[in-house]
Amino acid sequence: MTVPVETRVVTALQALVRIPTVSDRDPSRVDPEAFDRLLAELKTQFPLLHERLTLTIVGTHGLLFNWPGASADRPVVLMAHLDVVPVDADAPWQHDPFGGEIHGSPTGPAIWGRGTLDDKGCVVGICEAVESLLEAGHVPAQDVWLSFGCDEEVSGTAAVEAVEVLRERGVTPWLVVDEGGAIAGEAFPGVKPPLGVIGVTEKGTTSLELVAKGRGGHASTPARNGPTARIARAILRIEKSPFPASAPAPTLELMRRLAPHVPLPLRPLLGRADRIAPAVTRALLAAGPEAAAMTRTTVATTTLSGSPALNVIASTAKAGLNIRLMVGDTVAGVVEHVRAAIKDDSIRIDVIESGEPSPISPMDEAFELLEECIAEVFPEAVATPYVMMAATDSRHFTAISEHVYRFAPFRMTKAQRQAIHSYDEHIGVADLVDGARWYQLLIERLPA
Ligand SMILES: [Zn+2]
């Protein structure tokens, strides 16, 4: 007897949420036993998948499953991650973050807890789709790979290893789908329908440290232009030299697709967004920091350090810069830009973390397949490409595939999107079921 889809998908997500697979940059602070239990639970919930698919473990607890299809010409990778971010003990969760309880929500009954949206919902949606198709005796038209990382939230290496395994086996994915976009309600002011936003590129994350050195000494006899003053001047100069702004192609396409749904006076304008790119860029720059971040590489000064004591002059002062690179920019170019902006050769620039932006995935037949499945499961939504601001594991897959898309097939209200990495994270029961249906449809529709 097969279990009805709604029961299994809900039970499975509840079970996974109850296991706190919290990742941490410090491996000694990760509970490997929780990850062991999660893998065992996944096997209990989706037995056929574990019986029929071949599994390669990547990293400590990352999973790479292979489901051979009728053809290996256009392999597909469905991605998600098993780890979650920690829960702030002071955050006012309405329900136990690791309880996986079902309670009401503004959009109906929902499963509450850390990871319901990010990203155990995707894990369960993908597994449910595969399990049901296996039960039905389905053979996918193309090879299907499932890649579930265990350290996405701490920029770990499980996904990098998965890419290496695929590369060694000569697999060049025709399509990669990871978390990122969603069926986003209230995405733009004045736009009624939800947007099915598909991330076609993501910004790169790079961290620099500015280091200024001096003689230090007693605070009673300060010299001019010491390390702290030079660092302060450098920070202000960087702030006064923003990167050039220019709305990238996916942002212009998003505007164009929004056009029929915005208030009438704006329609003609957005409808030809691609031909008036400079005007669109200016409008986004004026619309606040979030919209402005869609048009250019951003720099935020984050950490600062100087002297350890109030009466001691710093011999070393440092400032950390967190930089999000827009597609088109490079880490080398960013370092050059910062060096030119600070106009001070005595300041050293160290690259602490280097991440290039991901190339833009094309809007060809692989993208169209995603759109087609969105139209079928979420007919109310307007599908559109967009530039993702956050990082996902899928950026590593751009090394072996031109077709990397970031989309989680779940309806999310604005409040739900804000709950990710925060508190009161929850997913609607009906939305989870529809998400699993979307993954199933995607596998069923793979071209021969
Ligand atoms: Zn995530």
PDB file of C-alpha atoms in Angstrom, residues 32-219:
ATOM      1  CA  PRO A  32      27.823  14.974  13.728  1.00  0.00           C
ATOM      2  CA  GLU A  33      25.351  12.713  15.484  1.00  0.00           C
ATOM      3  CA  ALA A  34      22.463  15.006  14.489  1.00  0.00           C
ATOM      4  CA  PHE A  35      23.530  14.693  10.838  1.00  0.00           C
ATOM      5  CA  ASP A  36      23.804  10.898  11.225  1.00  0.00           C
ATOM      6  CA  ARG A  37      20.262  10.819  12.547  1.00  0.00           C
ATOM      7  CA  LEU A  38      19.050  13.036   9.708  1.00  0.00           C
ATOM      8  CA  LEU A  39      20.484  10.699   7.079  1.00  0.00           C
ATOM      9  CA  ALA A  40      18.908   7.708   8.828  1.00  0.00           C
ATOM     10  CA  GLU A  41      15.556   9.489   9.015  1.00  0.00           C
ATOM     11  CA  LEU A  42      15.695  10.369   5.328  1.00  0.00           C
ATOM     12  CA  LYS A  43      16.244   6.692   4.557  1.00  0.00           C
ATOM     13  CA  THR A  44      13.262   5.706   6.713  1.00  0.00           C
ATOM     14  CA  GLN A  45      10.995   8.257   5.033  1.00  0.00           C
ATOM     15  CA  PHE A  46      12.063   7.533   1.459  1.00  0.00           C
ATOM     16  CA  PRO A  47      13.046   3.842   1.326  1.00  0.00           C
ATOM     17  CA  LEU A  48      12.661   3.238  -2.403  1.00  0.00           C
ATOM     18  CA  LEU A  49      14.844   6.210  -3.262  1.00  0.00           C
ATOM     19  CA  HIS A  50      17.580   4.797  -1.046  1.00  0.00           C
ATOM     20  CA  GLU A  51      17.150   1.316  -2.473  1.00  0.00           C
ATOM     21  CA  ARG A  52      17.185   2.238  -6.163  1.00  0.00           C
ATOM     22  CA  LEU A  53      19.491   5.247  -6.433  1.00  0.00           C
ATOM     23  CA  THR A  54      23.267   5.004  -6.099  1.00  0.00           C
ATOM     24  CA  LEU A  55      24.674   7.122  -3.309  1.00  0.00           C
ATOM     25  CA  THR A  56      28.050   8.828  -3.010  1.00  0.00           C
ATOM     26  CA  ILE A  57      28.793  10.585   0.287  1.00  0.00           C
ATOM     27  CA  VAL A  58      30.443  13.981  -0.190  1.00  0.00           C
ATOM     28  CA  GLY A  59      32.028  15.969   2.629  1.00  0.00           C
ATOM     29  CA  THR A  60      31.069  14.700   6.082  1.00  0.00           C
ATOM     30  CA  HIS A  61      27.342  14.150   5.468  1.00  0.00           C
ATOM     31  CA  GLY A  62      26.593  15.454   1.989  1.00  0.00           C
ATOM     32  CA  LEU A  63      24.621  13.175  -0.327  1.00  0.00           C
ATOM     33  CA  LEU A  64      24.943  12.743  -4.077  1.00  0.00           C
ATOM     34  CA  PHE A  65      22.370  10.346  -5.504  1.00  0.00           C
ATOM     35  CA  ASN A  66      22.299   9.090  -9.065  1.00  0.00           C
ATOM     36  CA  TRP A  67      19.088   7.937 -10.733  1.00  0.00           C
ATOM     37  CA  PRO A  68      19.899   6.574 -14.193  1.00  0.00           C
ATOM     38  CA  GLY A  69      17.485   7.703 -16.865  1.00  0.00           C
ATOM     39  CA  ALA A  70      16.766   6.530 -20.389  1.00  0.00           C
ATOM     40  CA  SER A  71      19.507   8.853 -21.612  1.00  0.00           C
ATOM     41  CA  ALA A  72      22.649  10.369 -20.133  1.00  0.00           C
ATOM     42  CA  ASP A  73      22.832  13.134 -22.746  1.00  0.00           C
ATOM     43  CA  ARG A  74      21.166  15.869 -20.711  1.00  0.00           C
ATOM     44  CA  PRO A  75      21.706  15.091 -17.041  1.00  0.00           C
ATOM     45  CA  VAL A  76      19.811  17.091 -14.440  1.00  0.00           C
ATOM     46  CA  VAL A  77      20.899  18.002 -10.895  1.00  0.00           C
ATOM     47  CA  LEU A  78      18.310  18.809  -8.235  1.00  0.00           C
ATOM     48  CA  MET A  79      19.924  20.473  -5.223  1.00  0.00           C
ATOM     49  CA  ALA A  80      19.078  21.309  -1.628  1.00  0.00           C
ATOM     50  CA  HIS A  81      20.933  21.390   1.694  1.00  0.00           C
ATOM     51  CA  LEU A  82      20.522  19.444   4.902  1.00  0.00           C
ATOM     52  CA  ASP A  83      22.013  21.965   7.356  1.00  0.00           C
ATOM     53  CA  VAL A  84      20.307  24.937   8.956  1.00  0.00           C
ATOM     54  CA  VAL A  85      21.389  28.166  10.631  1.00  0.00           C
ATOM     55  CA  PRO A  86      21.253  28.318  14.443  1.00  0.00           C
ATOM     56  CA  VAL A  87      18.281  29.613  16.402  1.00  0.00           C
ATOM     57  CA  ASP A  88      18.752  32.767  18.446  1.00  0.00           C
ATOM     58  CA  ALA A  89      17.563  31.823  21.954  1.00  0.00           C
ATOM     59  CA  ASP A  90      16.126  35.316  22.459  1.00  0.00           C
ATOM     60  CA  ALA A  91      14.107  35.384  19.237  1.00  0.00           C
ATOM     61  CA  PRO A  92      10.344  35.339  19.853  1.00  0.00           C
ATOM     62  CA  TRP A  93       9.402  32.128  18.015  1.00  0.00           C
ATOM     63  CA  GLN A  94       5.663  31.436  18.326  1.00  0.00           C
ATOM     64  CA  HIS A  95       6.335  27.698  18.204  1.00  0.00           C
ATOM     65  CA  ASP A  96       9.256  25.402  19.047  1.00  0.00           C
ATOM     66  CA  PRO A  97      11.828  25.987  16.247  1.00  0.00           C
ATOM     67  CA  PHE A  98      12.798  22.317  16.334  1.00  0.00           C
ATOM     68  CA  GLY A  99       9.279  21.011  16.974  1.00  0.00           C
ATOM     69  CA  GLY A 100       8.040  20.632  13.394  1.00  0.00           C
ATOM     70  CA  GLU A 101       4.571  21.366  14.725  1.00  0.00           C
ATOM     71  CA  ILE A 102       1.527  22.074  12.586  1.00  0.00           C
ATOM     72  CA  HIS A 103      -0.275  25.301  13.427  1.00  0.00           C
ATOM     73  CA  GLY A 104      -2.351  27.861  11.592  1.00  0.00           C
ATOM     74  CA  SER A 105      -0.711  30.662   9.604  1.00  0.00           C
ATOM     75  CA  PRO A 106      -2.138  33.620   7.645  1.00  0.00           C
ATOM     76  CA  THR A 107      -2.275  31.363   4.571  1.00  0.00           C
ATOM     77  CA  GLY A 108      -3.603  28.179   6.234  1.00  0.00           C
ATOM     78  CA  PRO A 109      -2.157  25.234   8.171  1.00  0.00           C
ATOM     79  CA  ALA A 110       1.629  25.265   8.178  1.00  0.00           C
ATOM     80  CA  ILE A 111       4.623  23.308   9.448  1.00  0.00           C
ATOM     81  CA  TRP A 112       6.676  25.524  11.730  1.00  0.00           C
ATOM     82  CA  GLY A 113      10.370  25.372  12.469  1.00  0.00           C
ATOM     83  CA  ARG A 114      13.938  26.109  11.442  1.00  0.00           C
ATOM     84  CA  GLY A 115      14.643  24.772   7.984  1.00  0.00           C
ATOM     85  CA  THR A 116      11.036  24.399   6.809  1.00  0.00           C
ATOM     86  CA  LEU A 117      11.764  26.914   4.021  1.00  0.00           C
ATOM     87  CA  ASP A 118      15.570  26.912   4.109  1.00  0.00           C
ATOM     88  CA  ASP A 119      16.053  24.246   2.984  1.00  0.00           C
ATOM     89  CA  LYS A 120      14.568  21.005   4.297  1.00  0.00           C
ATOM     90  CA  GLY A 121      11.330  21.792   2.450  1.00  0.00           C
ATOM     91  CA  CYS A 122      13.270  21.409  -0.821  1.00  0.00           C
ATOM     92  CA  VAL A 123      14.966  18.208   0.395  1.00  0.00           C
ATOM     93  CA  VAL A 124      11.571  16.680   1.165  1.00  0.00           C
ATOM     94  CA  GLY A 125       9.934  18.031  -2.005  1.00  0.00           C
ATOM     95  CA  ILE A 126      12.644  16.493  -4.198  1.00  0.00           C
ATOM     96  CA  CYS A 127      12.654  13.156  -2.322  1.00  0.00           C
ATOM     97  CA  GLU A 128       8.865  12.939  -2.397  1.00  0.00           C
ATOM     98  CA  ALA A 129       8.840  13.506  -6.158  1.00  0.00           C
ATOM     99  CA  VAL A 130      11.445  10.784  -6.725  1.00  0.00           C
ATOM    100  CA  GLU A 131       9.817   8.317  -4.320  1.00  0.00           C
ATOM    101  CA  SER A 132       6.365   8.683  -5.951  1.00  0.00           C
ATOM    102  CA  LEU A 133       7.811   8.321  -9.426  1.00  0.00           C
ATOM    103  CA  LEU A 134       9.726   5.198  -8.382  1.00  0.00           C
ATOM    104  CA  GLU A 135       6.519   3.760  -6.924  1.00  0.00           C
ATOM    105  CA  ALA A 136       4.824   4.411 -10.254  1.00  0.00           C
ATOM    106  CA  GLY A 137       7.649   2.628 -12.102  1.00  0.00           C
ATOM    107  CA  HIS A 138       8.740   5.818 -13.865  1.00  0.00           C
ATOM    108  CA  VAL A 139      12.081   5.913 -15.654  1.00  0.00           C
ATOM    109  CA  PRO A 140      13.249   9.503 -16.156  1.00  0.00           C
ATOM    110  CA  ALA A 141      14.073  10.532 -19.709  1.00  0.00           C
ATOM    111  CA  GLN A 142      17.461  11.776 -18.538  1.00  0.00           C
ATOM    112  CA  ASP A 143      19.870  10.906 -15.720  1.00  0.00           C
ATOM    113  CA  VAL A 144      18.797  12.626 -12.525  1.00  0.00           C
ATOM    114  CA  TRP A 145      21.246  13.538  -9.773  1.00  0.00           C
ATOM    115  CA  LEU A 146      20.250  14.722  -6.309  1.00  0.00           C
ATOM    116  CA  SER A 147      22.879  16.789  -4.526  1.00  0.00           C
ATOM    117  CA  PHE A 148      22.200  17.576  -0.868  1.00  0.00           C
ATOM    118  CA  GLY A 149      24.955  19.559   0.863  1.00  0.00           C
ATOM    119  CA  CYS A 150      25.578  19.463   4.602  1.00  0.00           C
ATOM    120  CA  ASP A 151      27.430  22.758   5.069  1.00  0.00           C
ATOM    121  CA  GLU A 152      25.797  25.290   2.742  1.00  0.00           C
ATOM    122  CA  GLU A 153      25.119  27.795   5.511  1.00  0.00           C
ATOM    123  CA  VAL A 154      28.823  28.040   6.333  1.00  0.00           C
ATOM    124  CA  SER A 155      30.085  28.040   2.722  1.00  0.00           C
ATOM    125  CA  GLY A 156      31.448  24.527   3.196  1.00  0.00           C
ATOM    126  CA  THR A 157      32.971  22.159   0.688  1.00  0.00           C
ATOM    127  CA  ALA A 158      30.433  19.334   0.273  1.00  0.00           C
ATOM    128  CA  ALA A 159      29.017  20.934  -2.889  1.00  0.00           C
ATOM    129  CA  VAL A 160      32.545  21.487  -4.229  1.00  0.00           C
ATOM    130  CA  GLU A 161      33.199  17.767  -3.749  1.00  0.00           C
ATOM    131  CA  ALA A 162      29.922  16.876  -5.474  1.00  0.00           C
ATOM    132  CA  VAL A 163      31.041  18.955  -8.464  1.00  0.00           C
ATOM    133  CA  GLU A 164      34.378  17.103  -8.479  1.00  0.00           C
ATOM    134  CA  VAL A 165      32.623  13.719  -8.498  1.00  0.00           C
ATOM    135  CA  LEU A 166      30.451  14.798 -11.429  1.00  0.00           C
ATOM    136  CA  ARG A 167      33.417  16.238 -13.294  1.00  0.00           C
ATOM    137  CA  GLU A 168      35.376  12.990 -12.851  1.00  0.00           C
ATOM    138  CA  ARG A 169      32.426  11.073 -14.237  1.00  0.00           C
ATOM    139  CA  GLY A 170      32.206  13.386 -17.221  1.00  0.00           C
ATOM    140  CA  VAL A 171      28.782  14.736 -16.250  1.00  0.00           C
ATOM    141  CA  THR A 172      27.938  18.132 -17.768  1.00  0.00           C
ATOM    142  CA  PRO A 173      24.512  19.022 -16.366  1.00  0.00           C
ATOM    143  CA  TRP A 174      21.946  20.291 -18.852  1.00  0.00           C
ATOM    144  CA  LEU A 175      20.031  21.770 -15.911  1.00  0.00           C
ATOM    145  CA  VAL A 176      20.825  22.485 -12.247  1.00  0.00           C
ATOM    146  CA  VAL A 177      18.065  23.634  -9.885  1.00  0.00           C
ATOM    147  CA  ASP A 178      18.885  24.839  -6.363  1.00  0.00           C
ATOM    148  CA  GLU A 179      17.189  26.984  -3.697  1.00  0.00           C
ATOM    149  CA  GLY A 180      16.995  30.735  -4.221  1.00  0.00           C
ATOM    150  CA  GLY A 181      13.888  32.222  -5.797  1.00  0.00           C
ATOM    151  CA  ALA A 182      10.329  31.216  -4.925  1.00  0.00           C
ATOM    152  CA  ILE A 183       6.715  31.934  -5.737  1.00  0.00           C
ATOM    153  CA  ALA A 184       7.010  35.278  -4.023  1.00  0.00           C
ATOM    154  CA  GLY A 185       3.901  37.171  -2.946  1.00  0.00           C
ATOM    155  CA  GLU A 186       3.992  40.950  -2.346  1.00  0.00           C
ATOM    156  CA  ALA A 187       7.286  41.102  -4.194  1.00  0.00           C
ATOM    157  CA  PHE A 188       6.782  44.526  -5.764  1.00  0.00           C
ATOM    158  CA  PRO A 189       4.570  47.365  -4.564  1.00  0.00           C
ATOM    159  CA  GLY A 190       1.520  47.684  -6.779  1.00  0.00           C
ATOM    160  CA  VAL A 191       1.975  44.245  -8.383  1.00  0.00           C
ATOM    161  CA  LYS A 192      -0.846  41.824  -7.548  1.00  0.00           C
ATOM    162  CA  PRO A 193       0.207  38.401  -8.852  1.00  0.00           C
ATOM    163  CA  PRO A 194       3.050  36.551  -7.119  1.00  0.00           C
ATOM    164  CA  LEU A 195       6.326  36.382  -9.007  1.00  0.00           C
ATOM    165  CA  GLY A 196       7.967  33.064  -9.800  1.00  0.00           C
ATOM    166  CA  VAL A 197      11.488  34.412  -9.478  1.00  0.00           C
ATOM    167  CA  ILE A 198      14.237  32.223 -10.922  1.00  0.00           C
ATOM    168  CA  GLY A 199      17.779  33.264 -10.000  1.00  0.00           C
ATOM    169  CA  VAL A 200      19.883  33.174 -13.180  1.00  0.00           C
ATOM    170  CA  THR A 201      23.018  34.560 -11.540  1.00  0.00           C
ATOM    171  CA  GLU A 202      24.149  35.301  -8.021  1.00  0.00           C
ATOM    172  CA  LYS A 203      26.402  37.970  -6.659  1.00  0.00           C
ATOM    173  CA  GLY A 204      29.876  36.927  -5.517  1.00  0.00           C
ATOM    174  CA  THR A 205      30.910  37.391  -1.884  1.00  0.00           C
ATOM    175  CA  THR A 206      34.394  38.734  -1.224  1.00  0.00           C
ATOM    176  CA  SER A 207      35.925  40.040   1.991  1.00  0.00           C
ATOM    177  CA  LEU A 208      38.899  42.386   2.136  1.00  0.00           C
ATOM    178  CA  GLU A 209      40.818  43.710   5.101  1.00  0.00           C
ATOM    179  CA  LEU A 210      42.503  47.105   5.093  1.00  0.00           C
ATOM    180  CA  VAL A 211      45.576  47.156   7.333  1.00  0.00           C
ATOM    181  CA  ALA A 212      47.410  50.314   8.419  1.00  0.00           C
ATOM    182  CA  LYS A 213      50.551  50.159  10.551  1.00  0.00           C
ATOM    183  CA  GLY A 214      52.346  52.772  12.629  1.00  0.00           C
ATOM    184  CA  ARG A 215      54.640  53.208  15.603  1.00  0.00           C
ATOM    185  CA  GLY A 216      51.919  53.106  18.226  1.00  0.00           C
ATOM    186  CA  GLY A 217      53.014  54.450  21.592  1.00  0.00           C
ATOM    187  CA  HIS A 218      51.562  56.399  24.486  1.00  0.00           C
ATOM    188  CA  ALA A 219      48.278  58.194  23.905  1.00  0.00           C
TER     189      ALA A 219
END
